[in-house]
């Protein structure tokens, strides 16, 4: 017996079968079939380019490296693609676009429906890339040349990231202390001090490359733009590899010289890193730094008149003084021998129009050294005006030394000297033995000669010199007018090499003593004191010769600038 459910199922099947028979006999069946075919191809009409395969076998690379990438492109559409371009990229994320770092692009000929194109491409990691982790991506039809059934499936990426190390980047440090250079120097001479510079590898400390070894060089330039065409100081300086993110201090030794090819003047210091281009860098335009300036002078001496002085504060024309001097060579080369002149000037501006005193020679002075000393028995000129004078020195007065500076050869003393004109004494009523010739007379033991001396009328000053020729041993009864102390010298010396005999000092104006004649040049000094403004020697000044030699000169000198010899008795 057939169940109710079975009967119902049978009825349904029968009804469906009847409907199919009706459709089969309908005239619209062919049109319906055609419409269904069209609906089956919607979304698949035309080409459809996709990234079918993308793989990089490497996981790290340095900027500038060349690497291989395997690719395959498929046309999933139902018609040929036509030609198009495609490219490979590096991206920090999985969204690959043409704004990512492009590695390269290629042209691809048409791919038929359902076909693929495989290739292995060599790409170069850009040298300017910033280090880090990157996805390798691919985009087909980058210029939109192909009208595709699906425009949203043209890109893909390799699932593994690659670690990219950026290139080193040598740059000078720019702080005020990162470049220390001398500010003065001498052409052809050693540097005044060593040179210190600082530089760094500006690459990322985590993803940056080391520099490898390289050279740097120091230059002098007439302008602030430093190039290899400027004048190099010293040789190329070797530097070992510098890791990323680090800096280094380096130096150029003071044993290097300023090139002799330069002229005197002002120059800029500067240095160039990686001067021989040994390092592949992310930027090759930032290896130069300009430092401070330097003033160069020629390798010459420079004589400087440093000081001139005397301990004498008051003298009479014709007197001798001792002069102390110092001349420095502030240059760098030997001066060679030269002369200097001594002058007297009423002011501290010394020139050749002042009163010339004397000229002295000096042997060569090395650079940085000086010559000092004393000039003894410098005679104060006669015939000049009395008054207060500065001592003055002119070094290299003949101009024989080629110097760095010709304007510092003159100096004056810090204090003045009082220079007085001498009194002009004349003999007054000389008396003595009446026998013998004036210049070759004989005298008995104990005999004396008396000379009376007075100043010229109306003159107040110091006494002149007085010479007593052979065997005239006595000065007696003479008068001085002076405002200062009289300096009396008695000099006894032999004219020939003969045995000297003793002399006894009997009496004088202020002292009484006995002495024997020492070797030639002996002088006894007696200083009478001032009594008001007039000094009178009322007691005879007598010399007793106990045993006279054949040739003896006794000279009594009251310090002065003029000398009168009295021989006519």
Coordinates of C-alpha atoms in Angstrom, one line a residue:
X1 CA 0.0 0.0 0.0
X2 CA 1.3 3.3 -1.0
X3 CA 1.7 5.7 1.9
X4 CA 0.3 9.3 1.9
X5 CA 3.7 10.9 1.8
X6 CA 4.8 8.8 -1.1
X7 CA 1.7 9.8 -3.0
X8 CA 2.4 13.5 -2.4
X9 CA 6.0 13.2 -3.6
X10 CA 4.9 11.5 -6.8
X11 CA 2.3 14.2 -7.5
X12 CA 5.0 16.9 -7.2
X13 CA 7.4 15.1 -9.5
X14 CA 4.6 14.6 -12.1
X15 CA 3.8 18.3 -12.0
X16 CA 7.4 19.4 -12.6
X17 CA 7.7 17.0 -15.5
X18 CA 4.7 18.5 -17.1
X19 CA 6.1 22.0 -16.8
X20 CA 9.4 20.9 -18.4
X21 CA 7.5 19.4 -21.4
X22 CA 5.7 22.7 -21.8
X23 CA 8.9 24.7 -21.8
X24 CA 10.5 22.4 -24.3
X25 CA 7.8 23.1 -26.8
X26 CA 7.8 26.8 -26.2
X27 CA 9.2 29.2 -28.9
X28 CA 11.1 31.3 -26.3
X29 CA 13.3 28.5 -25.2
X30 CA 16.2 29.4 -27.5
X31 CA 16.2 33.1 -26.4
X32 CA 16.2 32.1 -22.7
X33 CA 19.2 29.8 -23.3
X34 CA 21.1 32.7 -25.0
X35 CA 20.4 35.0 -22.1
X36 CA 21.7 32.5 -19.6
X37 CA 25.0 32.1 -21.5
X38 CA 25.5 35.9 -21.2
X39 CA 24.8 36.0 -17.5
X40 CA 27.4 33.2 -17.0
X41 CA 30.2 35.5 -18.4
X42 CA 29.5 38.7 -16.5
X43 CA 32.8 39.9 -14.5
X44 CA 35.0 37.6 -16.6
X45 CA 34.9 39.4 -19.9
X46 CA 38.4 40.7 -20.9
X47 CA 41.9 40.2 -19.4
X48 CA 42.6 40.0 -15.7
X49 CA 46.3 40.5 -14.7
X50 CA 47.4 39.2 -11.3
X51 CA 50.6 38.6 -9.4
X52 CA 50.8 34.8 -9.5
X53 CA 54.1 34.4 -7.8
X54 CA 56.7 36.6 -5.9
X55 CA 59.7 35.5 -4.0
X56 CA 63.0 36.9 -2.7
X57 CA 65.5 34.4 -1.4
X58 CA 67.4 37.0 0.7
X59 CA 66.4 38.4 4.0
X60 CA 68.8 41.3 4.3
X61 CA 70.7 43.7 2.1
X62 CA 72.9 46.8 2.1
X63 CA 71.9 49.9 0.3
X64 CA 73.5 49.8 -3.1
X65 CA 73.5 46.0 -3.2
X66 CA 72.2 44.1 -6.2
X67 CA 69.6 41.4 -5.4
X68 CA 67.5 38.8 -7.4
X69 CA 63.7 38.5 -7.2
X70 CA 61.6 35.7 -8.9
X71 CA 58.2 36.7 -10.3
X72 CA 55.3 35.3 -12.3
X73 CA 52.4 37.2 -13.8
X74 CA 49.1 35.5 -14.8
X75 CA 46.2 36.6 -17.0
X76 CA 43.1 35.2 -15.3
X77 CA 40.9 36.9 -17.9
X78 CA 39.3 35.4 -21.0
X79 CA 41.2 37.6 -23.5
X80 CA 44.8 38.7 -24.2
X81 CA 46.1 41.5 -22.1
X82 CA 48.1 43.5 -24.6
X83 CA 51.5 45.0 -23.5
X84 CA 51.9 46.7 -20.2
X85 CA 54.5 47.7 -17.6
X86 CA 55.0 46.3 -14.1
X87 CA 57.4 47.0 -11.2
X88 CA 59.0 45.9 -8.0
X89 CA 58.9 48.0 -4.8
X90 CA 60.1 48.1 -1.2
X91 CA 57.4 49.1 1.3
X92 CA 57.4 49.5 5.1
X93 CA 53.9 47.9 5.1
X94 CA 51.8 45.3 3.1
X95 CA 49.9 47.9 1.2
X96 CA 51.9 48.1 -2.0
X97 CA 51.6 51.3 -4.1
X98 CA 53.6 53.2 -6.6
X99 CA 54.4 55.7 -3.9
X100 CA 56.6 53.1 -2.2
X101 CA 60.3 52.8 -3.0
X102 CA 60.6 51.7 -6.6
X103 CA 63.3 49.2 -7.3
X104 CA 62.7 49.0 -11.1
X105 CA 60.0 48.7 -13.8
X106 CA 59.8 46.6 -16.9
X107 CA 57.8 46.4 -20.1
X108 CA 55.8 43.1 -20.7
X109 CA 54.4 42.0 -24.0
X110 CA 50.8 40.6 -24.2
X111 CA 49.8 37.6 -22.1
X112 CA 47.0 35.5 -23.6
X113 CA 44.0 34.4 -21.5
X114 CA 45.0 31.9 -18.8
X115 CA 48.7 32.1 -19.5
X116 CA 51.6 33.2 -17.3
X117 CA 55.0 34.9 -17.7
X118 CA 57.8 34.1 -15.3
X119 CA 61.1 36.0 -14.8
X120 CA 63.9 36.6 -12.3
X121 CA 64.9 40.2 -12.0
X122 CA 68.1 41.8 -10.6
X123 CA 67.4 44.9 -8.7
X124 CA 69.6 47.5 -6.9
X125 CA 68.8 48.6 -3.4
X126 CA 68.7 52.5 -3.6
X127 CA 71.8 54.1 -2.0
X128 CA 69.7 56.8 -0.4
X129 CA 67.3 54.4 1.4
X130 CA 66.7 54.7 5.1
X131 CA 67.7 51.5 6.9
X132 CA 64.9 49.3 8.3
X133 CA 62.6 46.4 7.6
X134 CA 60.8 46.3 4.2
X135 CA 58.3 44.2 2.3
X136 CA 59.1 43.3 -1.3
X137 CA 56.1 44.2 -3.4
X138 CA 55.0 43.8 -7.0
X139 CA 52.5 45.8 -9.1
X140 CA 51.4 44.8 -12.6
X141 CA 50.0 47.3 -15.2
X142 CA 51.4 50.2 -13.2
X143 CA 50.4 52.7 -15.8
X144 CA 46.8 51.4 -16.2
X145 CA 47.3 50.4 -19.8
X146 CA 45.1 47.3 -19.6
X147 CA 41.3 47.5 -19.2
X148 CA 40.7 44.5 -16.9
X149 CA 37.8 42.7 -15.6
X150 CA 39.2 43.2 -12.1
X151 CA 41.4 46.2 -11.4
X152 CA 41.9 45.5 -7.7
X153 CA 44.1 42.4 -7.9
X154 CA 47.2 43.8 -9.6
X155 CA 49.6 43.9 -6.5
X156 CA 51.0 41.5 -4.0
X157 CA 54.0 41.1 -1.7
X158 CA 56.4 38.5 -0.4
X159 CA 55.3 37.5 3.1
X160 CA 58.9 37.7 4.5
X161 CA 60.4 41.1 5.3
X162 CA 64.0 42.0 4.3
X163 CA 66.3 44.0 6.6
X164 CA 67.9 46.9 4.7
X165 CA 71.1 48.6 6.0
X166 CA 71.5 52.2 4.8
X167 CA 74.8 53.5 3.4
X168 CA 77.3 55.2 5.7
X169 CA 77.2 59.0 5.6
X170 CA 80.4 60.8 6.6
X171 CA 79.7 64.3 7.8
X172 CA 81.8 66.9 9.7
X173 CA 80.5 67.8 13.1
X174 CA 79.6 71.5 13.3
X175 CA 79.9 72.4 17.0
X176 CA 82.2 75.3 17.9
X177 CA 84.8 72.9 19.4
X178 CA 84.7 70.4 16.6
X179 CA 87.4 72.1 14.5
X180 CA 90.4 73.7 16.2
X181 CA 93.0 75.4 14.0
X182 CA 95.8 77.8 14.6
X183 CA 95.0 81.5 13.8
X184 CA 98.6 82.6 12.9
X185 CA 101.4 81.0 11.1
X186 CA 104.6 81.5 9.1
X187 CA 104.9 80.4 5.5
X188 CA 107.3 77.4 5.2
X189 CA 107.3 77.0 9.0
X190 CA 105.8 74.3 11.2
X191 CA 102.2 74.7 12.4
X192 CA 101.9 76.8 15.6
X193 CA 99.7 74.0 17.0
X194 CA 98.1 70.8 16.0
X195 CA 94.7 70.8 14.2
X196 CA 91.8 68.9 15.7
X197 CA 88.6 67.9 13.8
X198 CA 85.5 65.8 14.5
X199 CA 83.3 63.9 12.1
X200 CA 80.6 61.2 12.3
X201 CA 78.9 58.4 10.5
X202 CA 75.4 59.8 10.3
X203 CA 73.8 56.5 9.3
X204 CA 71.2 54.9 11.6
X205 CA 72.9 53.2 14.5
X206 CA 70.5 50.1 14.1
X207 CA 70.4 49.8 10.3
X208 CA 73.5 51.7 9.1
X209 CA 76.6 50.4 7.5
X210 CA 80.2 51.1 8.7
X211 CA 82.3 53.4 6.5
X212 CA 85.3 51.2 6.0
X213 CA 88.7 52.9 6.0
X214 CA 89.1 56.3 4.3
X215 CA 91.3 59.4 4.1
X216 CA 90.7 63.0 4.9
X217 CA 92.7 66.1 4.1
X218 CA 93.3 69.6 5.4
X219 CA 93.3 72.6 3.2
X220 CA 94.0 76.4 3.1
X221 CA 91.8 78.5 0.9
X222 CA 91.6 82.1 -0.1
X223 CA 87.8 81.9 0.3
X224 CA 85.3 80.0 2.4
X225 CA 84.6 77.4 -0.2
X226 CA 86.9 74.4 0.4
X227 CA 87.8 72.2 -2.6
X228 CA 90.6 69.8 -3.6
X229 CA 92.0 72.6 -5.8
X230 CA 92.9 74.6 -2.7
X231 CA 96.3 74.2 -1.0
X232 CA 96.6 71.0 1.0
X233 CA 98.5 71.2 4.3
X234 CA 100.1 67.9 5.2
X235 CA 99.4 64.6 3.5
X236 CA 96.1 62.6 3.3
X237 CA 95.2 61.4 6.8
X238 CA 94.2 57.8 7.2
X239 CA 91.2 56.8 9.2
X240 CA 89.9 53.4 10.1
X241 CA 86.3 52.3 9.7
X242 CA 83.7 54.2 11.6
X243 CA 80.5 52.3 12.6
X244 CA 77.1 53.9 12.1
X245 CA 75.9 56.4 14.6
X246 CA 79.3 57.1 16.0
X247 CA 81.8 60.0 15.7
X248 CA 85.5 60.4 16.0
X249 CA 88.1 63.1 16.8
X250 CA 91.2 63.2 14.6
X251 CA 94.2 65.5 14.3
X252 CA 96.9 66.9 12.0
X253 CA 100.2 67.1 13.8
X254 CA 102.1 70.4 14.3
X255 CA 105.1 68.7 12.6
X256 CA 103.4 69.6 9.3
X257 CA 104.5 72.9 7.6
X258 CA 102.6 75.7 6.0
X259 CA 103.3 75.3 2.3
X260 CA 106.0 77.7 1.0
X261 CA 104.0 78.2 -2.2
X262 CA 101.5 80.5 -0.3
X263 CA 101.7 84.2 -0.1
X264 CA 101.3 86.2 3.1
X265 CA 97.7 87.0 3.9
X266 CA 94.5 85.6 5.5
X267 CA 93.2 82.2 4.6
X268 CA 90.4 79.8 5.6
X269 CA 91.1 76.4 7.1
X270 CA 88.9 73.6 5.9
X271 CA 88.9 69.8 5.6
X272 CA 87.3 67.2 3.2
X273 CA 86.3 63.8 4.4
X274 CA 86.7 60.7 2.2
X275 CA 88.9 62.8 0.0
X276 CA 89.6 59.8 -2.3
X277 CA 86.0 58.6 -2.5
X278 CA 86.6 55.3 -0.9
X279 CA 83.3 55.2 1.0
X280 CA 79.9 54.6 -0.7
X281 CA 77.7 57.1 1.0
X282 CA 74.1 58.0 1.0
X283 CA 75.2 61.6 0.3
X284 CA 78.4 62.6 -1.3
X285 CA 77.8 66.4 -1.0
X286 CA 78.2 66.9 2.7
X287 CA 81.9 65.9 3.3
X288 CA 83.3 69.4 3.6
X289 CA 83.6 71.8 6.4
X290 CA 85.1 75.3 6.6
X291 CA 86.8 76.2 9.9
X292 CA 88.5 79.3 11.2
X293 CA 90.8 81.8 9.5
X294 CA 94.6 82.0 9.8
X295 CA 96.9 85.0 9.1
X296 CA 100.1 83.9 7.4
X297 CA 103.3 85.9 7.5
X298 CA 106.5 85.4 5.5
X299 CA 109.4 83.6 7.0
X300 CA 111.4 86.7 7.9
X301 CA 113.1 88.3 10.9
X302 CA 111.5 91.2 12.7
X303 CA 113.8 93.4 14.7
X304 CA 112.1 95.2 17.5
X305 CA 114.0 97.9 19.4
X306 CA 112.8 96.9 22.9
X307 CA 114.7 99.2 25.3
X308 CA 117.5 101.6 25.8
X309 CA 118.6 103.2 29.0
X310 CA 121.5 104.5 31.2
X311 CA 122.0 104.8 34.9
X312 CA 123.4 108.3 34.5
X313 CA 120.9 111.0 35.2
X314 CA 123.1 114.1 34.8
X315 CA 126.2 114.5 32.6
X316 CA 128.4 117.1 31.0
X317 CA 129.0 117.3 27.3
X318 CA 132.1 115.2 26.6
X319 CA 131.4 112.8 29.5
X320 CA 131.1 109.1 28.9
X321 CA 128.1 107.0 30.0
X322 CA 127.2 103.3 29.9
X323 CA 124.2 102.4 27.8
X324 CA 122.1 99.3 28.3
X325 CA 120.0 98.0 25.3
X326 CA 117.9 95.2 24.2
X327 CA 116.8 94.2 20.6
X328 CA 114.3 91.4 20.0
X329 CA 113.8 89.3 16.9
X330 CA 110.1 88.6 16.9
X331 CA 110.2 87.1 13.5
X332 CA 111.0 83.5 12.5
X333 CA 114.2 83.7 10.6
X334 CA 117.8 84.8 11.5
X335 CA 118.4 88.5 11.2
X336 CA 122.0 88.5 10.0
X337 CA 124.3 91.1 11.4
X338 CA 123.2 94.7 11.5
X339 CA 123.9 98.1 13.1
X340 CA 122.0 100.3 15.5
X341 CA 122.4 104.0 16.2
X342 CA 122.1 105.9 19.5
X343 CA 120.5 109.3 19.5
X344 CA 119.7 112.1 22.0
X345 CA 116.3 113.7 21.6
X346 CA 114.4 116.4 23.4
X347 CA 111.2 114.3 23.1
X348 CA 110.4 110.6 23.0
X349 CA 109.9 110.6 19.2
X350 CA 113.2 109.4 18.0
X351 CA 114.3 110.1 14.4
X352 CA 117.5 110.5 12.4
X353 CA 117.2 114.3 12.8
X354 CA 118.0 114.0 16.5
X355 CA 121.5 114.3 18.0
X356 CA 123.5 111.4 16.8
X357 CA 125.7 109.8 19.5
X358 CA 127.2 106.6 18.1
X359 CA 126.7 103.5 16.0
X360 CA 127.1 99.9 17.1
X361 CA 127.1 96.5 15.4
X362 CA 125.2 93.4 16.4
X363 CA 125.7 89.9 15.3
X364 CA 122.8 87.8 13.9
X365 CA 119.8 87.1 16.2
X366 CA 117.8 84.0 15.6
X367 CA 114.0 84.1 15.4
X368 CA 112.3 84.4 18.7
X369 CA 115.5 85.4 20.5
X370 CA 117.0 88.7 21.6
X371 CA 120.3 90.5 22.1
X372 CA 121.0 92.6 25.1
X373 CA 124.1 94.1 26.6
X374 CA 126.0 97.2 27.6
X375 CA 127.9 99.8 25.5
X376 CA 130.6 101.3 27.8
X377 CA 132.3 104.7 27.4
X378 CA 129.7 106.2 25.2
X379 CA 130.7 109.9 24.8
X380 CA 128.1 112.6 25.0
X381 CA 128.6 114.9 22.0
X382 CA 129.9 118.4 22.4
X383 CA 128.4 121.5 20.8
X384 CA 124.8 120.5 21.5
X385 CA 122.3 122.5 23.5
X386 CA 122.1 121.8 27.2
X387 CA 118.9 120.5 28.6
X388 CA 117.0 117.3 29.2
X389 CA 117.3 114.5 26.6
X390 CA 115.8 111.1 25.9
X391 CA 118.1 108.3 24.8
X392 CA 116.9 106.8 21.5
X393 CA 117.7 103.7 19.6
X394 CA 117.1 102.9 15.9
X395 CA 117.7 99.3 15.1
X396 CA 118.9 98.3 11.6
X397 CA 119.5 101.9 10.9
X398 CA 121.2 101.0 7.6
X399 CA 118.2 99.0 6.4
X400 CA 120.1 95.8 5.6
X401 CA 117.6 93.4 7.2
X402 CA 114.5 92.5 5.3
X403 CA 111.9 92.4 8.0
X404 CA 108.2 91.5 8.6
X405 CA 107.6 94.9 10.1
X406 CA 109.8 97.9 9.5
X407 CA 107.9 100.2 11.9
X408 CA 109.0 98.8 15.2
X409 CA 112.8 99.5 15.1
X410 CA 112.7 102.7 17.2
X411 CA 112.5 103.1 21.0
X412 CA 113.3 105.8 23.5
X413 CA 114.3 105.7 27.1
X414 CA 111.7 106.0 29.8
X415 CA 113.6 108.7 31.7
X416 CA 115.6 111.8 30.6
X417 CA 119.2 112.8 31.1
X418 CA 120.2 116.3 32.2
X419 CA 123.0 117.3 29.9
X420 CA 125.0 120.5 30.8
X421 CA 127.4 122.6 28.8
X422 CA 130.9 122.7 30.4
X423 CA 132.5 125.8 31.9
X424 CA 135.3 127.1 29.7
X425 CA 138.2 127.5 32.1
X426 CA 141.4 129.2 31.1
X427 CA 144.8 129.2 32.9
X428 CA 145.3 132.3 35.1
X429 CA 148.9 133.3 35.9
X430 CA 150.6 130.0 35.6
X431 CA 153.8 129.7 37.6
X432 CA 156.5 127.1 38.0
X433 CA 160.1 126.3 37.5
X434 CA 161.7 128.7 35.0
X435 CA 164.1 126.2 33.5
X436 CA 163.5 123.6 30.8
X437 CA 161.3 123.3 27.8
X438 CA 157.5 123.4 28.4
X439 CA 156.9 119.8 27.1
X440 CA 160.1 118.2 28.3
X441 CA 161.2 119.8 31.6
X442 CA 162.8 118.3 34.6
X443 CA 161.9 119.1 38.2
X444 CA 163.6 118.5 41.5
X445 CA 162.1 116.3 44.2
X446 CA 159.5 118.3 46.1
X447 CA 159.2 121.1 43.5
X448 CA 155.7 122.3 42.7
X449 CA 153.9 124.3 40.0
X450 CA 151.0 126.5 40.8
X451 CA 148.2 127.3 38.3
X452 CA 145.4 129.6 39.1
X453 CA 142.1 128.8 37.3
X454 CA 139.0 130.9 37.0
X455 CA 135.8 130.6 34.8
X456 CA 135.2 133.0 32.0
X457 CA 133.3 136.1 33.0
X458 CA 129.6 135.6 33.5
X459 CA 129.5 131.8 32.9
X460 CA 128.3 129.4 35.6
X461 CA 128.9 125.8 34.8
X462 CA 131.3 122.9 35.4
X463 CA 135.0 122.8 35.0
X464 CA 136.8 121.8 31.9
X465 CA 139.6 119.2 31.8
X466 CA 143.1 120.1 32.7
X467 CA 146.2 118.2 31.5
X468 CA 149.6 118.7 33.2
X469 CA 152.3 117.5 30.9
X470 CA 155.5 115.7 31.9
X471 CA 156.7 116.5 35.4
X472 CA 154.2 119.2 36.1
X473 CA 152.9 117.7 39.3
X474 CA 151.0 120.5 41.2
X475 CA 147.6 122.2 40.8
X476 CA 147.0 125.0 43.2
X477 CA 144.6 127.9 43.9
X478 CA 141.8 127.5 41.4
X479 CA 138.1 128.4 41.6
X480 CA 134.9 126.7 40.3
X481 CA 131.4 127.9 39.8
X482 CA 128.9 125.0 39.6
X483 CA 125.5 124.0 40.7
X484 CA 126.3 120.4 41.3
X485 CA 129.1 118.4 42.8
X486 CA 132.5 118.4 41.0
X487 CA 133.9 115.1 40.0
X488 CA 137.6 115.2 40.1
X489 CA 139.8 112.5 38.6
X490 CA 143.6 112.2 38.7
X491 CA 145.0 109.8 36.2
X492 CA 148.6 108.7 36.2
X493 CA 149.9 106.5 33.4
X494 CA 153.2 105.8 31.6
X495 CA 153.6 106.8 28.0
X496 CA 156.0 103.9 27.4
X497 CA 156.6 100.5 28.8
X498 CA 158.8 101.6 31.7
X499 CA 159.0 100.7 35.3
X500 CA 156.5 102.7 37.3
X501 CA 157.6 104.5 40.4
X502 CA 155.6 105.3 43.5
X503 CA 153.8 108.6 44.0
X504 CA 152.9 110.1 47.3
X505 CA 149.7 112.2 47.7
X506 CA 150.6 115.0 50.1
X507 CA 147.4 116.9 50.4
X508 CA 144.3 117.8 48.5
X509 CA 140.9 119.3 48.8
X510 CA 139.1 116.5 50.6
X511 CA 141.3 113.5 51.1
X512 CA 144.8 112.6 52.1
X513 CA 146.2 109.1 51.3
X514 CA 149.2 107.3 50.0
X515 CA 149.3 104.9 47.0
X516 CA 151.6 103.3 44.5
X517 CA 151.1 103.6 40.8
X518 CA 149.3 100.4 39.6
X519 CA 149.3 99.3 35.9
X520 CA 148.5 101.7 33.1
X521 CA 144.9 103.1 33.3
X522 CA 144.8 103.6 37.1
X523 CA 142.7 106.5 38.2
X524 CA 142.0 108.0 41.6
X525 CA 138.7 109.7 42.1
X526 CA 138.1 112.5 44.6
X527 CA 134.7 114.1 45.0
X528 CA 134.8 117.6 46.6
X529 CA 131.6 118.7 48.3
X530 CA 129.6 121.8 47.4
X531 CA 129.9 124.9 49.5
X532 CA 127.1 127.1 48.4
X533 CA 127.3 127.6 44.6
X534 CA 131.0 128.3 44.7
X535 CA 133.7 125.7 45.3
X536 CA 137.2 127.0 46.2
X537 CA 140.3 124.9 46.6
X538 CA 142.2 127.2 48.8
X539 CA 144.8 124.6 49.8
X540 CA 147.2 123.6 47.1
X541 CA 146.7 120.1 45.6
X542 CA 150.3 118.8 45.5
X543 CA 151.8 115.7 44.1
X544 CA 155.4 114.8 45.2
X545 CA 157.3 112.5 42.8
X546 CA 159.8 110.6 44.9
X547 CA 161.7 109.2 41.9
X548 CA 160.6 110.6 38.5
X549 CA 160.7 108.3 35.5
X550 CA 161.9 109.6 32.1
X551 CA 158.4 109.6 30.7
X552 CA 155.4 110.1 33.0
X553 CA 152.0 111.7 32.2
X554 CA 150.1 113.1 35.2
X555 CA 146.6 114.1 34.2
X556 CA 144.1 115.9 36.5
X557 CA 140.6 116.0 35.1
X558 CA 137.6 117.7 36.4
X559 CA 134.8 115.9 34.4
X560 CA 133.7 118.0 31.5
X561 CA 133.0 118.0 27.7
X562 CA 135.9 120.2 26.7
X563 CA 139.6 119.6 27.1
X564 CA 142.3 122.3 27.3
X565 CA 146.0 121.3 27.5
X566 CA 148.3 123.7 29.3
X567 CA 151.9 123.4 28.2
X568 CA 153.2 126.9 28.0
X569 CA 154.7 127.8 31.3

